[in-house]
Short mmCIF file of C-alpha atoms in Angstrom, two decimals:
data_model
loop_
_atom_site.label_atom_id
_atom_site.label_comp_id
_atom_site.label_asym_id
_atom_site.label_seq_id
_atom_site.Cartn_x
_atom_site.Cartn_y
_atom_site.Cartn_z
CA MET A 1079 16.33 2.78 -36.86
CA SER A 1080 15.24 2.61 -33.25
CA ASN A 1081 13.63 6.04 -33.19
CA ALA A 1082 10.43 6.85 -31.36
CA THR A 1083 8.79 9.11 -33.95
CA HIS A 1084 5.79 6.84 -34.38
CA LEU A 1085 5.20 6.81 -30.61
CA ARG A 1086 4.31 10.50 -30.83
CA GLU A 1087 1.58 10.02 -33.44
CA LEU A 1088 -1.13 9.46 -30.77
CA SER A 1089 -2.49 6.42 -32.59
CA ARG A 1090 -3.00 3.19 -30.68
CA THR A 1091 0.45 2.05 -29.61
CA PHE A 1092 1.03 -1.54 -28.53
CA GLY A 1093 4.07 -2.63 -26.56
CA PHE A 1094 5.78 -5.46 -24.71
CA TRP A 1095 7.14 -5.22 -21.17
CA CYS A 1096 10.42 -7.01 -20.53
CA THR A 1097 11.69 -7.44 -16.98
CA THR A 1098 14.51 -9.86 -17.76
CA GLY A 1099 16.23 -7.83 -20.48
CA ASP A 1100 17.26 -11.11 -22.07
CA PRO A 1101 18.41 -10.61 -25.70
CA ALA A 1102 16.75 -13.84 -26.88
CA VAL A 1103 13.43 -12.80 -25.35
CA VAL A 1104 13.73 -9.33 -26.86
CA ASP A 1105 14.53 -10.81 -30.29
CA ALA A 1106 11.53 -13.14 -30.17
CA ALA A 1107 9.21 -10.35 -29.06
CA ALA A 1108 10.53 -7.75 -31.51
CA SER A 1109 10.07 -10.14 -34.43
CA LEU A 1110 6.30 -10.09 -33.77
CA GLY A 1111 6.04 -6.37 -34.46
CA PRO A 1112 5.08 -4.46 -31.32
CA ASP A 1113 5.41 -0.68 -31.54
CA PHE A 1114 7.77 -0.62 -28.58
CA ILE A 1115 9.50 -2.85 -26.06
CA CYS A 1116 10.20 -1.44 -22.62
CA ILE A 1117 13.02 -2.91 -20.55
CA ASP A 1118 12.19 -2.54 -16.86
CA THR A 1119 15.27 -1.55 -14.87
CA GLN A 1120 13.27 -0.35 -11.88
CA HIS A 1121 11.84 -3.72 -10.87
CA GLY A 1122 13.69 -5.95 -13.34
CA VAL A 1123 17.16 -6.24 -14.80
CA ASP A 1124 19.79 -3.95 -13.31
CA LEU A 1125 20.67 -1.16 -15.73
CA GLY A 1126 24.37 -1.84 -15.20
CA HIS A 1127 23.89 -5.41 -16.42
CA LEU A 1128 21.69 -4.61 -19.41
CA ASP A 1129 23.09 -5.89 -22.71
CA ALA A 1130 23.13 -2.98 -25.18
CA SER A 1131 22.58 -5.42 -28.03
CA VAL A 1132 18.87 -5.53 -27.19
CA PHE A 1133 18.45 -2.06 -28.68
CA THR A 1134 20.28 -3.03 -31.85
CA VAL A 1135 17.95 -6.01 -32.15
CA MET A 1136 14.88 -3.83 -31.67
CA ALA A 1137 16.17 -1.32 -34.20
CA SER A 1138 16.61 -4.08 -36.77
CA TYR A 1139 12.88 -4.80 -36.54
CA GLY A 1140 11.85 -1.14 -36.46
CA VAL A 1141 10.71 -1.41 -32.84
CA ALA A 1142 11.27 1.52 -30.47
CA GLY A 1143 13.33 0.52 -27.47
CA LEU A 1144 12.37 2.13 -24.16
CA VAL A 1145 13.75 1.77 -20.65
CA ARG A 1146 11.88 2.27 -17.42
CA VAL A 1147 14.58 3.84 -15.30
CA ASP A 1148 14.50 3.90 -11.51
CA SER A 1149 14.42 7.66 -10.90
CA VAL A 1150 14.44 11.13 -12.46
CA ASP A 1151 18.19 11.42 -11.91
CA LEU A 1152 20.60 12.31 -14.70
CA THR A 1153 22.74 9.19 -14.40
CA PRO A 1154 20.23 6.36 -15.02
CA ILE A 1155 18.40 8.32 -17.71
CA GLY A 1156 21.61 9.26 -19.51
CA ARG A 1157 22.97 5.74 -19.20
CA ALA A 1158 19.80 4.20 -20.66
CA LEU A 1159 19.98 6.55 -23.64
CA ASP A 1160 23.72 5.92 -24.06
CA LEU A 1161 22.97 2.21 -24.39
CA GLY A 1162 20.72 2.97 -27.35
CA ALA A 1163 17.23 3.42 -25.92
CA ALA A 1164 14.95 5.67 -27.95
CA GLY A 1165 13.32 6.95 -24.80
CA VAL A 1166 12.54 6.43 -21.14
CA ILE A 1167 9.57 5.80 -18.88
CA VAL A 1168 10.22 7.71 -15.66
CA PRO A 1169 8.65 6.59 -12.36
CA LEU A 1170 8.28 8.34 -9.03
CA VAL A 1171 7.23 11.65 -10.56
CA GLU A 1172 5.20 13.74 -8.13
CA THR A 1173 5.21 17.24 -9.62
CA ALA A 1174 5.72 19.26 -12.78
CA ASP A 1175 9.19 20.11 -11.49
CA ASP A 1176 10.00 16.39 -11.33
CA ALA A 1177 8.77 15.99 -14.90
CA ALA A 1178 10.89 18.92 -16.06
CA THR A 1179 13.91 17.35 -14.32
CA ALA A 1180 13.32 14.12 -16.23
CA VAL A 1181 13.12 15.93 -19.57
CA HIS A 1182 16.25 17.94 -18.71
CA ALA A 1183 18.12 14.67 -18.12
CA THR A 1184 17.37 13.49 -21.69
CA ARG A 1185 18.69 16.59 -23.49
CA HIS A 1186 22.29 17.56 -24.16
CA ALA A 1187 23.51 21.08 -23.41
CA PRO A 1188 22.49 23.83 -23.80
CA ARG A 1189 18.91 22.49 -23.51
CA GLY A 1190 19.57 19.93 -20.81
CA GLY A 1191 22.02 18.28 -18.48
CA ARG A 1192 22.73 15.02 -20.26
CA SER A 1193 26.42 14.32 -20.61
CA TYR A 1194 27.81 13.47 -24.03
CA GLY A 1195 29.90 10.31 -24.17
CA MET A 1196 31.95 9.01 -27.09
CA GLN A 1197 30.51 5.56 -26.41
CA THR A 1198 26.95 6.79 -26.97
CA ARG A 1199 25.19 4.42 -29.36
CA ARG A 1200 23.46 6.31 -32.15
CA LEU A 1201 20.59 4.18 -33.41
CA GLY A 1202 18.79 7.22 -34.81
CA PRO A 1203 19.53 10.82 -35.77
CA PHE A 1204 21.72 12.56 -33.18
CA ASP A 1205 19.37 15.52 -33.01
CA GLU A 1206 16.26 13.41 -32.42
CA GLU A 1207 14.78 14.10 -29.01
CA PRO A 1208 14.32 11.02 -26.82
CA PHE A 1209 10.78 9.95 -26.03
CA VAL A 1210 9.83 10.85 -22.44
CA MET A 1211 6.91 9.08 -20.79
CA ILE A 1212 6.10 10.22 -17.26
CA GLN A 1213 4.68 7.56 -14.98
CA VAL A 1214 1.62 8.54 -12.94
CA GLU A 1215 1.46 6.39 -9.83
CA THR A 1216 1.03 8.67 -6.82
CA ALA A 1217 -1.59 10.96 -5.34
CA GLY A 1218 0.80 13.87 -5.84
CA ALA A 1219 1.10 13.18 -9.56
CA VAL A 1220 -2.68 13.06 -9.97
CA LYS A 1221 -3.04 16.32 -8.07
CA ASP A 1222 -0.48 18.05 -10.33
CA ILE A 1223 -1.48 16.22 -13.52
CA GLN A 1224 -2.42 19.28 -15.58
CA ALA A 1225 0.92 20.96 -14.88
CA ILE A 1226 2.86 17.73 -15.49
CA ALA A 1227 1.15 17.21 -18.84
CA ALA A 1228 2.01 20.76 -19.90
CA VAL A 1229 5.77 20.39 -19.31
CA ASP A 1230 7.65 20.95 -22.57
CA GLY A 1231 9.27 17.71 -23.72
CA VAL A 1232 6.88 15.32 -21.98
CA ASP A 1233 5.49 12.95 -24.62
CA GLY A 1234 3.02 11.00 -22.53
CA LEU A 1235 1.56 10.05 -19.15
CA TYR A 1236 1.70 6.38 -18.19
CA ILE A 1237 -0.42 5.15 -15.30
CA GLY A 1238 1.09 2.51 -13.05
CA PRO A 1239 -2.18 1.11 -11.66
CA ALA A 1240 -0.74 -1.00 -8.83
CA ASP A 1241 1.15 1.84 -7.19
CA LEU A 1242 -1.58 4.35 -8.02
CA GLY A 1243 -4.06 2.12 -6.24
CA LEU A 1244 -1.79 2.10 -3.19
CA GLY A 1245 -1.33 5.85 -3.36
CA LEU A 1246 -5.04 6.61 -3.63
CA GLY A 1247 -6.35 4.27 -1.01
CA GLY A 1248 -3.92 1.62 0.06
CA VAL A 1249 -5.13 -1.16 -2.25
CA PRO A 1250 -3.10 -1.97 -5.39
CA ALA A 1251 -4.89 -2.32 -8.72
CA PRO A 1252 -2.80 -4.66 -10.85
CA ASP A 1253 -5.91 -5.66 -12.84
CA VAL A 1254 -7.26 -2.52 -14.50
CA ASN A 1255 -10.49 -4.31 -15.43
CA GLU A 1256 -11.44 -4.13 -11.75
CA VAL A 1257 -11.40 -0.36 -12.08
CA PHE A 1258 -13.34 -0.29 -15.35
CA GLU A 1259 -15.91 -2.75 -13.99
CA ASP A 1260 -16.25 -0.96 -10.62
CA SER A 1261 -15.20 -4.08 -8.70
CA HIS A 1262 -12.05 -2.64 -7.11
CA PRO A 1263 -12.48 -1.27 -3.55
CA ASN A 1264 -11.42 2.18 -4.74
CA ALA A 1265 -12.74 1.96 -8.28
CA GLY A 1266 -14.41 5.36 -8.10
CA ILE A 1267 -11.28 7.22 -7.03
CA LEU A 1268 -9.08 5.32 -9.48
CA GLY A 1269 -11.58 5.72 -12.30
CA ASP A 1270 -11.60 9.48 -11.75
CA ALA A 1271 -7.78 9.47 -11.82
CA PHE A 1272 -7.78 7.49 -15.07
CA LYS A 1273 -10.13 10.04 -16.63
CA ALA A 1274 -8.05 12.95 -15.35
CA VAL A 1275 -4.91 11.52 -16.94
CA VAL A 1276 -6.64 10.94 -20.29
CA ALA A 1277 -8.09 14.47 -20.22
CA ALA A 1278 -4.78 16.13 -19.31
CA ALA A 1279 -2.83 14.20 -21.92
CA THR A 1280 -5.40 14.82 -24.65
CA ALA A 1281 -5.58 18.53 -23.87
CA ASN A 1282 -1.81 18.81 -24.26
CA GLY A 1283 -1.49 16.63 -27.36
CA ILE A 1284 0.48 13.87 -25.66
CA ALA A 1285 -0.17 10.16 -25.20
CA PRO A 1286 -2.33 8.87 -22.34
CA GLY A 1287 -1.00 5.46 -21.32
CA LEU A 1288 -2.07 2.69 -18.98
CA HIS A 1289 0.00 -0.32 -17.95
CA CYS A 1290 -1.93 -3.53 -18.64
CA GLY A 1291 -1.16 -7.17 -18.05
CA ASP A 1292 -2.81 -8.68 -21.10
CA GLY A 1293 -4.29 -7.89 -24.48
CA ALA A 1294 -7.90 -7.92 -23.30
CA SER A 1295 -7.14 -5.30 -20.64
CA ALA A 1296 -5.25 -3.19 -23.16
CA ALA A 1297 -8.16 -3.35 -25.61
CA ARG A 1298 -10.46 -2.17 -22.84
CA ALA A 1299 -8.04 0.66 -22.02
CA PHE A 1300 -7.96 1.79 -25.63
CA GLY A 1301 -11.75 1.87 -25.57
CA GLU A 1302 -11.58 4.16 -22.53
CA GLY A 1303 -9.44 6.75 -24.32
CA PHE A 1304 -5.92 5.54 -23.66
CA THR A 1305 -3.59 5.24 -26.67
CA PHE A 1306 -0.42 3.66 -25.24
CA SER A 1307 -0.07 0.36 -23.39
CA ALA A 1308 2.04 -2.72 -22.88
CA VAL A 1309 -0.16 -5.68 -23.83
CA ALA A 1310 1.98 -8.43 -22.28
CA SER A 1311 5.16 -9.05 -20.29
CA ASP A 1312 7.80 -11.74 -20.39
CA LEU A 1313 7.26 -13.05 -16.87
CA GLY A 1314 3.50 -12.65 -17.20
CA LEU A 1315 3.46 -14.83 -20.30
CA VAL A 1316 5.71 -17.45 -18.68
CA GLY A 1317 3.45 -17.61 -15.63
CA ALA A 1318 0.19 -17.73 -17.61
CA GLY A 1319 1.50 -20.23 -20.14
CA LEU A 1320 3.00 -22.59 -17.59
CA ARG A 1321 -0.10 -22.43 -15.39
CA GLU A 1322 -2.29 -23.35 -18.36
CA HIS A 1323 -0.14 -26.24 -19.52
CA LEU A 1324 0.37 -27.63 -16.01
CA ALA A 1325 -3.40 -27.65 -15.55
CA ILE A 1326 -3.86 -29.50 -18.84
CA ALA A 1327 -1.14 -32.03 -18.07
CA ARG A 1328 -2.52 -32.74 -14.60
CA LYS A 1329 -6.03 -33.58 -15.76
#
């Protein structure tokens, strides 16, 4: 079953980030046993072109399938869940009201606004609540972090370090190690934001998450109190692997 129950256990949760949404890539990744695979429909594959079979594949391996949607709106969130996703990662959240809107979009009436469709793919119990991870990537979200974390139905807070770096000082932070090692231009501000997210999530019994580009960064994040992270991405692995092998071949 592609449910997200284990994602709520607050133990260290390791995932894979997939921007292509390619079923063969998802199959290969799921076979290696990550806790979740997130399909990125904000900066990757268009949700309308996403092959629903990827969630069946993930379910067959016991991997929770998530989708990063492109907004808090009902339509993309409902569509992602209709395709079979066990939950969503929601970007562009600024306030507790935004977070509540996202949760509302994942629940059927009378608890929410999600429409019921006969084509809805049930890869888990119908009454299981979808996993809702709120992305923290703006100054507004950091300012309202305590209230966001306390919204009923929010299962975690996931820092997008590149956009958060832009929002808190105009310099992206795609490499979180720069923040941990105090080598980023705004490491102090970002470091404080990281700690605030961990504290707010922990106080409310939800998962503090940090987006990382590699396993070493994720391990460092887990040591800093985070419990949820993607440890690799499809395009990241292609780029790193090809770069390495080209360098070897050209010697």
